[in-house]
Short mmCIF file of C-alpha atoms in Angstrom, two decimals:
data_model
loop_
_atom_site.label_atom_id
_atom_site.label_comp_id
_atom_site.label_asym_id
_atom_site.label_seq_id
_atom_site.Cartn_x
_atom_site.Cartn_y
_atom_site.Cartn_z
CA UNK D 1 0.00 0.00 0.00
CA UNK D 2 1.53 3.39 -1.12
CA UNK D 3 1.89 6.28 1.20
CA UNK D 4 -0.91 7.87 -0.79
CA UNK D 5 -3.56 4.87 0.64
CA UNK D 6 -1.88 5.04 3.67
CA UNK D 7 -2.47 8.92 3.96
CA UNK D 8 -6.38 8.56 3.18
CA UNK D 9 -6.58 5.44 5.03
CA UNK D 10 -5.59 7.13 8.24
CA UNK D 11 -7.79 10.29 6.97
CA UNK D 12 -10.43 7.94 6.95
CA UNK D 13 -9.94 6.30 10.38
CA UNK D 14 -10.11 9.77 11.87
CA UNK D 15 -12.70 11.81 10.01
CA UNK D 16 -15.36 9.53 9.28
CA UNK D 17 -17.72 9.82 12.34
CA UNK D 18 -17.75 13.13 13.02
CA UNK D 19 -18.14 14.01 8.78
CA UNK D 20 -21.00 11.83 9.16
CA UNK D 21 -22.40 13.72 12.51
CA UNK D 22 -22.03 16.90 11.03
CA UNK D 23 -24.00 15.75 7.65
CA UNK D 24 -26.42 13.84 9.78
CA UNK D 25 -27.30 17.02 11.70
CA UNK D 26 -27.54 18.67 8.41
CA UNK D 27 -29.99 16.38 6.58
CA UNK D 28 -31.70 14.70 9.40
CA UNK D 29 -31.86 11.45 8.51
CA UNK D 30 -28.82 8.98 9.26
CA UNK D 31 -29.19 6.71 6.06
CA UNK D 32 -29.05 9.56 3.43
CA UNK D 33 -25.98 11.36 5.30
CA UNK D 34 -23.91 8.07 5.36
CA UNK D 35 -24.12 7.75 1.67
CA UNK D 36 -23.54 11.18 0.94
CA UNK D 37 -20.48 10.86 3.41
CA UNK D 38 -19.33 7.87 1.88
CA UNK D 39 -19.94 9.27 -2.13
CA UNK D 40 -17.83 12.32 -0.77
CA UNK D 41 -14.98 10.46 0.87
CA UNK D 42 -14.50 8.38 -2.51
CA UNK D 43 -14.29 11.84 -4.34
CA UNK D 44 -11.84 12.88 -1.71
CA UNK D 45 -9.57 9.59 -2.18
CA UNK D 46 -9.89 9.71 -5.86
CA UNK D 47 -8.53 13.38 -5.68
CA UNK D 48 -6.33 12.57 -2.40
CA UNK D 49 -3.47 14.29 -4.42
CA UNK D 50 -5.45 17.52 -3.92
CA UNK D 51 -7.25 17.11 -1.04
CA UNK D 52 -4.84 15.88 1.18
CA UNK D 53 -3.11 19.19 1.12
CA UNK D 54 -6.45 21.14 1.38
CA UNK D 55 -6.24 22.77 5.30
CA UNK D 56 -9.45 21.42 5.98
CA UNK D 57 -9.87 18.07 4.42
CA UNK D 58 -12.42 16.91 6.55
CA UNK D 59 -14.60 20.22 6.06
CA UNK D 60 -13.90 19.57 2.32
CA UNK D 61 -15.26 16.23 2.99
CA UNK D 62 -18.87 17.87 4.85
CA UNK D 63 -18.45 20.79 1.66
CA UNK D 64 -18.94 17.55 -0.93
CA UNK D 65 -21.57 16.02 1.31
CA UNK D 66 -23.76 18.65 1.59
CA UNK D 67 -23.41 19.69 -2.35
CA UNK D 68 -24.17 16.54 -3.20
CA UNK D 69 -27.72 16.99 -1.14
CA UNK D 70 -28.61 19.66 -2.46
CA UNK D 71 -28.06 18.04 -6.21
CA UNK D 72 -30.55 15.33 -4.69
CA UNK D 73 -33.08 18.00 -3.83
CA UNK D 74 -32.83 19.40 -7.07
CA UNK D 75 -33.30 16.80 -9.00
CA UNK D 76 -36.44 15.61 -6.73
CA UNK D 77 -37.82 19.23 -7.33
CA UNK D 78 -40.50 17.93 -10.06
CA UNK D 79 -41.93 15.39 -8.09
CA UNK D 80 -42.04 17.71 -4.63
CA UNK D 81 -44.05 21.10 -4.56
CA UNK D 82 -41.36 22.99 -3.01
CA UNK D 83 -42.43 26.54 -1.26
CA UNK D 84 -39.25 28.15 -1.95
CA UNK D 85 -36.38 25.87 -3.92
CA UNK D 86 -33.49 28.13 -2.54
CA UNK D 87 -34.00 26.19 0.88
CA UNK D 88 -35.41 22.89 -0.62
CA UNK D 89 -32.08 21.53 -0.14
CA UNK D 90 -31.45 21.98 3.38
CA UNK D 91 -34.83 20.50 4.35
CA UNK D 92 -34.63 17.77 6.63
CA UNK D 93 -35.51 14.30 5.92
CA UNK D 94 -36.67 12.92 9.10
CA UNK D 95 -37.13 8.83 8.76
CA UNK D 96 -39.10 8.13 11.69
CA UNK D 97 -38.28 4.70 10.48
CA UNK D 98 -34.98 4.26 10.78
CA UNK D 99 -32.85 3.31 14.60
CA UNK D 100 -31.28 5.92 14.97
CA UNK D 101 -28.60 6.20 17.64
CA UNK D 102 -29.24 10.11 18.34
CA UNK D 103 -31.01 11.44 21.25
CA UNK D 104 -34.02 11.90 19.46
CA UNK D 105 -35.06 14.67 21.33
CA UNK D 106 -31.95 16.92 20.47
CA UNK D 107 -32.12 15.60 16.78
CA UNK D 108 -35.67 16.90 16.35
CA UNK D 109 -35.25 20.19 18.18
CA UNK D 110 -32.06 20.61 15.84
CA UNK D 111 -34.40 19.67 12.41
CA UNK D 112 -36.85 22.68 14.20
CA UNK D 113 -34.39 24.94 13.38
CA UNK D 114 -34.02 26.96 10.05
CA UNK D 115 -31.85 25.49 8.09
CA UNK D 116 -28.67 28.01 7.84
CA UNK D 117 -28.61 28.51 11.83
CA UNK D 118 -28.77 24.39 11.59
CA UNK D 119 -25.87 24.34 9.27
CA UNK D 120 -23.69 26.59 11.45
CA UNK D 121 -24.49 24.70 14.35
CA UNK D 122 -23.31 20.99 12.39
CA UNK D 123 -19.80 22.82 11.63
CA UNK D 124 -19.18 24.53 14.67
CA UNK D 125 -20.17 22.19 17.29
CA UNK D 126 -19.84 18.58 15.24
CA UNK D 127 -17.24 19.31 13.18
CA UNK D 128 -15.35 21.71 15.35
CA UNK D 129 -14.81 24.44 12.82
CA UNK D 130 -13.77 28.01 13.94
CA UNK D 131 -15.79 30.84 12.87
CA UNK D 132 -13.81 32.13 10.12
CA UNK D 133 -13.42 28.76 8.48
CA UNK D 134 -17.48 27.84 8.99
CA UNK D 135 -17.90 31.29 7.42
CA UNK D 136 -15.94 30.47 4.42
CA UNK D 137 -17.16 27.23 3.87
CA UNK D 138 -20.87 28.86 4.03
CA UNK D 139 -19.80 31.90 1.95
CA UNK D 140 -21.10 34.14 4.84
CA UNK D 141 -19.40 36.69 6.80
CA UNK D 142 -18.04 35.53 10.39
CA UNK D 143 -20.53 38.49 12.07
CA UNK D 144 -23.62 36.42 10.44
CA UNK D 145 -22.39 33.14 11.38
CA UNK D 146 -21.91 34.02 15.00
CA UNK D 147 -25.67 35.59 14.84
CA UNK D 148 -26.95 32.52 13.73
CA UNK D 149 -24.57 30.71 16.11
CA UNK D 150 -26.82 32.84 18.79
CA UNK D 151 -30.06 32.35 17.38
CA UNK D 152 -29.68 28.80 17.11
CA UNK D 153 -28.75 28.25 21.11
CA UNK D 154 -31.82 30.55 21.92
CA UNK D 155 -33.94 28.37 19.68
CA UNK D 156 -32.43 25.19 21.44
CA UNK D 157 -32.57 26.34 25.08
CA UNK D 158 -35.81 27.18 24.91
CA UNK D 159 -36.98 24.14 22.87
CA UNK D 160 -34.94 21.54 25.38
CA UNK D 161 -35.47 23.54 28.57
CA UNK D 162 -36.94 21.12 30.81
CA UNK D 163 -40.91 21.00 31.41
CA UNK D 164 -41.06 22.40 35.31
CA UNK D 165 -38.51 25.10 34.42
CA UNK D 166 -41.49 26.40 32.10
CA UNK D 167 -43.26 26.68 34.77
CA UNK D 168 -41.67 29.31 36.84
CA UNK D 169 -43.67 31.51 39.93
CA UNK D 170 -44.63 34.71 38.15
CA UNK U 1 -28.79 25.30 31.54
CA UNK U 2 -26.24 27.42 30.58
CA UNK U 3 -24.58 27.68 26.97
CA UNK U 4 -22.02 25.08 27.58
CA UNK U 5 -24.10 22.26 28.78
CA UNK U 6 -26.68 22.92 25.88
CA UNK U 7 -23.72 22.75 23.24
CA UNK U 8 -22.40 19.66 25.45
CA UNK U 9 -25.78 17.88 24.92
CA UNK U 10 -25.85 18.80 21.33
CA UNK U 11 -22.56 17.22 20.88
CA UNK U 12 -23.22 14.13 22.78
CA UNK U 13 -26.90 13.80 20.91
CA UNK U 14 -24.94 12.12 18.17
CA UNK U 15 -22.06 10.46 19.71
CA UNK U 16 -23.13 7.15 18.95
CA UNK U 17 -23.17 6.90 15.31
CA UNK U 18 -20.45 5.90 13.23
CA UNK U 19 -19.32 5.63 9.81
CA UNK U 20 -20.09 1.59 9.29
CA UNK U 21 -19.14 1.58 5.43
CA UNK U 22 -15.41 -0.01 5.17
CA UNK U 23 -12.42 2.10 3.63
CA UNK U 24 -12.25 -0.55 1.01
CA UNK U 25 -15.08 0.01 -0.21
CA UNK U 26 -14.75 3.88 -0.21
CA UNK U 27 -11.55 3.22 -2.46
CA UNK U 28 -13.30 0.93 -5.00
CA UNK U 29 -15.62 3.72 -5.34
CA UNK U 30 -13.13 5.97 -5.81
CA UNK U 31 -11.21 4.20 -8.71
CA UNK U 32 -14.55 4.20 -10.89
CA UNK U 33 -14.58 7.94 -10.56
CA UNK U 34 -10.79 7.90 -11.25
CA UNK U 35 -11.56 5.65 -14.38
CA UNK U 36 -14.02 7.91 -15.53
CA UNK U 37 -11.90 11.39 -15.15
CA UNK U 38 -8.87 9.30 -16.84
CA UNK U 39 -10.18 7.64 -20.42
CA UNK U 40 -7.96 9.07 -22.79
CA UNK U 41 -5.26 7.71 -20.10
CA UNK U 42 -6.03 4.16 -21.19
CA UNK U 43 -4.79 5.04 -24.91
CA UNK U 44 -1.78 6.64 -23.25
CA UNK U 45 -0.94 3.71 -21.25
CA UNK U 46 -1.63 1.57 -24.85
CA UNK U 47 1.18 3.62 -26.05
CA UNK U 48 3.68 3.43 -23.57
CA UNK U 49 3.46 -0.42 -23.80
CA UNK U 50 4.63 0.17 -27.47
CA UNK U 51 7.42 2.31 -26.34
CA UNK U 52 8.32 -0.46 -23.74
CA UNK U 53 8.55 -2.91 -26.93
CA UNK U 54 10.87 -1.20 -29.08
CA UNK U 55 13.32 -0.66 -26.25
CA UNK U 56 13.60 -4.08 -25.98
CA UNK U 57 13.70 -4.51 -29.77
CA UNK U 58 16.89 -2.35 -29.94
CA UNK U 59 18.64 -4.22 -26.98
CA UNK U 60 18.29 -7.75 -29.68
CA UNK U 61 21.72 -7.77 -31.42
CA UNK U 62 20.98 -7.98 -34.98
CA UNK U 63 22.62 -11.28 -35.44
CA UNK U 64 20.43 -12.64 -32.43
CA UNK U 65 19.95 -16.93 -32.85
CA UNK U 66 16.74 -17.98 -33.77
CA UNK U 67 15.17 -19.03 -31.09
CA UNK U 68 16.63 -16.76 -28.39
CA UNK U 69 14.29 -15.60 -26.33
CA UNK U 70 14.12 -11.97 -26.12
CA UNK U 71 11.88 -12.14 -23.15
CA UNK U 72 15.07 -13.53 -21.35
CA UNK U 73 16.63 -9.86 -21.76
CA UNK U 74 15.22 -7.16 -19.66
CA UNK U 75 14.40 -4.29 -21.76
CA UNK U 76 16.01 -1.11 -21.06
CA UNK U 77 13.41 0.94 -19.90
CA UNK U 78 9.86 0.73 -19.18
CA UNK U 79 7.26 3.25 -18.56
CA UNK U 80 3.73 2.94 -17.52
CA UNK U 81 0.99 5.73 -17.23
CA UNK U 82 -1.22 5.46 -14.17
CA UNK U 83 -4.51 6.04 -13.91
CA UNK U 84 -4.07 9.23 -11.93
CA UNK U 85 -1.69 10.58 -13.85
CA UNK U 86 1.53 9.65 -12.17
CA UNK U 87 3.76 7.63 -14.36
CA UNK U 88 5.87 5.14 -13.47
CA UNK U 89 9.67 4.66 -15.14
CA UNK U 90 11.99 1.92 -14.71
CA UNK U 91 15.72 2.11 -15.89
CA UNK U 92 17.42 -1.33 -16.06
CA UNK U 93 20.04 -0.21 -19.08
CA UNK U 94 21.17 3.38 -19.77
CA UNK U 95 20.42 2.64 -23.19
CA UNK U 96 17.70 4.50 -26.12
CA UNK U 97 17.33 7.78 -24.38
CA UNK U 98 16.12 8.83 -27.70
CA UNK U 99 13.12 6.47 -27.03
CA UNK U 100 12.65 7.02 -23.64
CA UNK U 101 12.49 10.99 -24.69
CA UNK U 102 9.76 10.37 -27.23
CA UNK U 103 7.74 7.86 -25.01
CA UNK U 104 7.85 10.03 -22.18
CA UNK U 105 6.61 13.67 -24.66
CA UNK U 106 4.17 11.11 -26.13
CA UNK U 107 2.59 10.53 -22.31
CA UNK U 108 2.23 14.76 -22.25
CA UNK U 109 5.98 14.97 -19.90
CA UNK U 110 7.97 17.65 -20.82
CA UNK U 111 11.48 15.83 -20.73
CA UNK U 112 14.92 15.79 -22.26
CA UNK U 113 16.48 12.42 -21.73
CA UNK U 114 20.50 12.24 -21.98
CA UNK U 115 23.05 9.27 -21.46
CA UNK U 116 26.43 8.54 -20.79
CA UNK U 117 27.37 11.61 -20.40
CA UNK U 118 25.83 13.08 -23.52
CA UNK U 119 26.32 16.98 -23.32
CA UNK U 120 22.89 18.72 -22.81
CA UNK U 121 21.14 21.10 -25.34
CA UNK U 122 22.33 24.80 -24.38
CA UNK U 123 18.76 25.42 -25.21
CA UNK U 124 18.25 23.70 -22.07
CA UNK U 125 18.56 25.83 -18.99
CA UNK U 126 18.30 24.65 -15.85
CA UNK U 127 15.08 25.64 -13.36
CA UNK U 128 16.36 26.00 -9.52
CA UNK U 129 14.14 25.29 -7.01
CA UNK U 130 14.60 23.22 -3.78
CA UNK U 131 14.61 19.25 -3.17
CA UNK U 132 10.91 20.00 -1.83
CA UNK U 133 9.34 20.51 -4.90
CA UNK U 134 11.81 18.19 -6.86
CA UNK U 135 10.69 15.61 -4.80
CA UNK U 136 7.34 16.18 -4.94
CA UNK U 137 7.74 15.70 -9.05
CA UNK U 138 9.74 12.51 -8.54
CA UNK U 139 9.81 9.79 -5.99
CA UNK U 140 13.17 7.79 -6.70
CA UNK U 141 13.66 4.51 -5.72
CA UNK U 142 16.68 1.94 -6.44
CA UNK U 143 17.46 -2.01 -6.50
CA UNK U 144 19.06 -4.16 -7.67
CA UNK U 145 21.07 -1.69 -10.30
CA UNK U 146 17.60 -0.48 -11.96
CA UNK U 147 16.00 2.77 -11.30
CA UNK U 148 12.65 3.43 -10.42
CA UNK U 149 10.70 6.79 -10.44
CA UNK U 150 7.71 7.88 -10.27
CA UNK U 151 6.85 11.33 -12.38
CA UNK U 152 4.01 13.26 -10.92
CA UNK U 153 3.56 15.56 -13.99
CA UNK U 154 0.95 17.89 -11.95
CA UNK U 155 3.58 19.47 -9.93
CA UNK U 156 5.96 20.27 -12.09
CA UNK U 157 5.83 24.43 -11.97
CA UNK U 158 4.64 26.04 -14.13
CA UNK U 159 7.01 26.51 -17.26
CA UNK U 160 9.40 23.72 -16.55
CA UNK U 161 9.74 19.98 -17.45
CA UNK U 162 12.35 17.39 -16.50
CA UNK U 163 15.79 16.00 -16.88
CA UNK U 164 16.51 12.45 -16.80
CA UNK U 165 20.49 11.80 -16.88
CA UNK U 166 23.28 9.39 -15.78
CA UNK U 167 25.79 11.82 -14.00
CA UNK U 168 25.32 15.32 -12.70
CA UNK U 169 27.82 16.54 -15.48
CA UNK U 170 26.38 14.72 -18.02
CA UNK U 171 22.91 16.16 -17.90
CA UNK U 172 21.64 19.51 -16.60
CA UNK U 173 24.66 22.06 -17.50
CA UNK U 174 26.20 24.21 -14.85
CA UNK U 175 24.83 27.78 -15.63
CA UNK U 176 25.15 29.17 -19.03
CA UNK U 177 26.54 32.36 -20.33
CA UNK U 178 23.56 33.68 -20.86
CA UNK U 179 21.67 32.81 -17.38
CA UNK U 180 20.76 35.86 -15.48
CA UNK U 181 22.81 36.57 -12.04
CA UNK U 182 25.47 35.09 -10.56
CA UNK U 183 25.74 32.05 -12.24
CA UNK U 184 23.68 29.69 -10.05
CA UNK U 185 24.77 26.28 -9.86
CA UNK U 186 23.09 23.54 -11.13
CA UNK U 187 19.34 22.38 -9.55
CA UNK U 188 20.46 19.69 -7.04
CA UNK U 189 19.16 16.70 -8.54
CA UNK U 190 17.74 13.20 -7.26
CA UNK U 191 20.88 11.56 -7.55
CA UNK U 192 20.82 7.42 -8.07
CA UNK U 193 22.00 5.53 -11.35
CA UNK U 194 19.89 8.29 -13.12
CA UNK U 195 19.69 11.68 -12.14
CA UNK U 196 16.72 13.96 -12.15
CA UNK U 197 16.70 17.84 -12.14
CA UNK U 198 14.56 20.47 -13.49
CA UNK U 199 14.52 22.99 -16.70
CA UNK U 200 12.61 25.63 -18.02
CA UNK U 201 10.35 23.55 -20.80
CA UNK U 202 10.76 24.65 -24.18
CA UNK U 203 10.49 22.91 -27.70
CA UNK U 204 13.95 22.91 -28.29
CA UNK U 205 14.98 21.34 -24.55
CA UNK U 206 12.08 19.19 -23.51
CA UNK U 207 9.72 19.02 -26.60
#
């Protein structure tokens, strides 16, 4: 096995789960993210050359992932009425059918969220990205992303706060 | 609860799934999209095989017995194009540079190929740059008295292509009358039974 293989077979090793958490938070369901993960990983080996020295392989990895979804989307658009196909992409695609191993609660107070401040949210807490790099990956400035950063925990906190806390004495 | 327990629990919501497709099958994958980006290197790697057989065809001594097997005599050189790209040269003989030259332009390398000490073209000039991006061109390896390489065309700079020769003196000249500056020496080149270095490409030097 060259040191090529080698490379991307480490890159692998390492990456792989938390690619496919960040996509997973992304698209909602756990089947579809896995094979967009896996479609973009082959992409990545059979450009390894390039990607390997990319600063950010694995958020080149998430980049491909989530392109790749929103090709799905668009293609689907004919046979789906979509309200508004700029976001059609990011929609989730809850399978209520599929075992998930996600706290189901979380995972459906994440899909609650719009789907930019649930994209932020995949890259900076999954995948670990710092502002400046979510923001170029997004193609939004860092201000935005750490508004939507904001929004997002507001949106969560209140949406996972726990029943009798609800309920505070006026 | 406070911002870092809610991004805590977010992070922990997913902890438990993993990636269950193997990296085999990621790279099997991959080589179909590598097959598709890469057709017209099939017909390259079609021609290189050709090259490969008249390199052994010149090592047959005319008066060669009937019977002989020419498989029994390694041929000089061979060269292979990969499917990414990358091709692959042995050197068993220092012999047909000319046809190494014209195997090697034919597979899209920008080369100039010189032996036993065969002066270089002065239209050749030599490129510096440091063993870093050298060696990122060409991966040398050596046994058993052949020479193997492997030619990453893709990161050769921009302007340049490569010299393949037997001796630093014998290939890549020391600077040139008509360099610019002081007279730089010559590019330090992968040294083994062949020699690699690097020149600025131009019809006259490297085709």
């Amino acid at each position: 096995m060259d040191n090529q293989r080698l490379d991307f077979a480490e890159f692998y090793r390492t990456s792989r789960d938390e690619c496919l958490r960040t996509v997973l938070v992304s698209v909602g369901d756990q089947d579809t993210a896995q094979e967009l993960v896996a479609e973009a990983f082959a992409r990545a080996c059979a450009s390894w050359r390039t990607v390997g020295r990319h600063p950010a392989p694995a958020a080149w990895v998430v980049r491909t992932a989530l392109n790749a979804n929103i090709s799905r989307w668009r293609r689907r658009r004919r046979e789906v009425s979509m309200r508004d196909p700029g976001v059609a992409a990011d929609l989730p695609t809850i399978s209520a059918a599929s075992a998930s191993p996600v706290d189901p609660r979380i995972m459906a107070a994440l899909m609650r969220l719009p789907a930019r401040q649930r994209q932020v949210v995949a890259l900076r807490l999954i995948l670990d990205l710092d502002t400046n790099r979510t923001a170029e990956m997004l193609g939004i400035t860092p201000n935005t992303v750490m508004a939507h950063m904001g929004r997002a925990l507001a949106a969560l906190r209140g949406d996972l706060m726990p029943e009798r806390q609800k309920e505070s004495p006026s | 609860m406070n911002d870092n327990e809610l991004i805590t629990a977010v992070r922990e919501s997913v902890t438990g799934v993993h990636m269950t497709i193997p990296e085999e099958q990621i790279v099997r994958r991959s080589r179909t999209i590598r097959a598709r980006r890469r057709i017209p290197a099939a017909a390259g790697t079609l021609a290189v095989a050709a090259g490969a057989a008249l390199a052994v065809t010149a090592l047959v001594p005319s008066g060669h017995q009937p019977g002989h097997p020419v498989s029994a005599r390694l041929a000089a050189w061979t060269v292979a194009r990969q499917a990414s790209g990358d091709i692959d040269i042995t050197i068993n003989q220092l012999q047909n540079p000319a046809g190494l030259q014209s195997t090697l332009r034919a597979d899209g390398l920008p080369v100039n190929v010189s032996f036993s000490g065969a002066p270089l073209s002065t239209s050749c000039q030599p490129y510096d740059t440091s063993r870093d991006v050298l060696g990122a061109v060409v991966q040398l390896s050596s046994s058993s008295g052949s020479a193997s390489f492997v030619v990453d065309p893709s990161a050769l700079p921009s302007g340049t292509g490569v010299s393949i020769y037997d001796n630093p003196g014998g290939g890549v000249p020391p600077s040139s009358p008509s360099a610019q500056g002081t007279g730089s020496p010559p590019p330090a080149g992968i040294t083994g039974p062949v020699s690699f270095g690097l020149v600025y490409a131009s019809q006259q030097c490297t085709g």
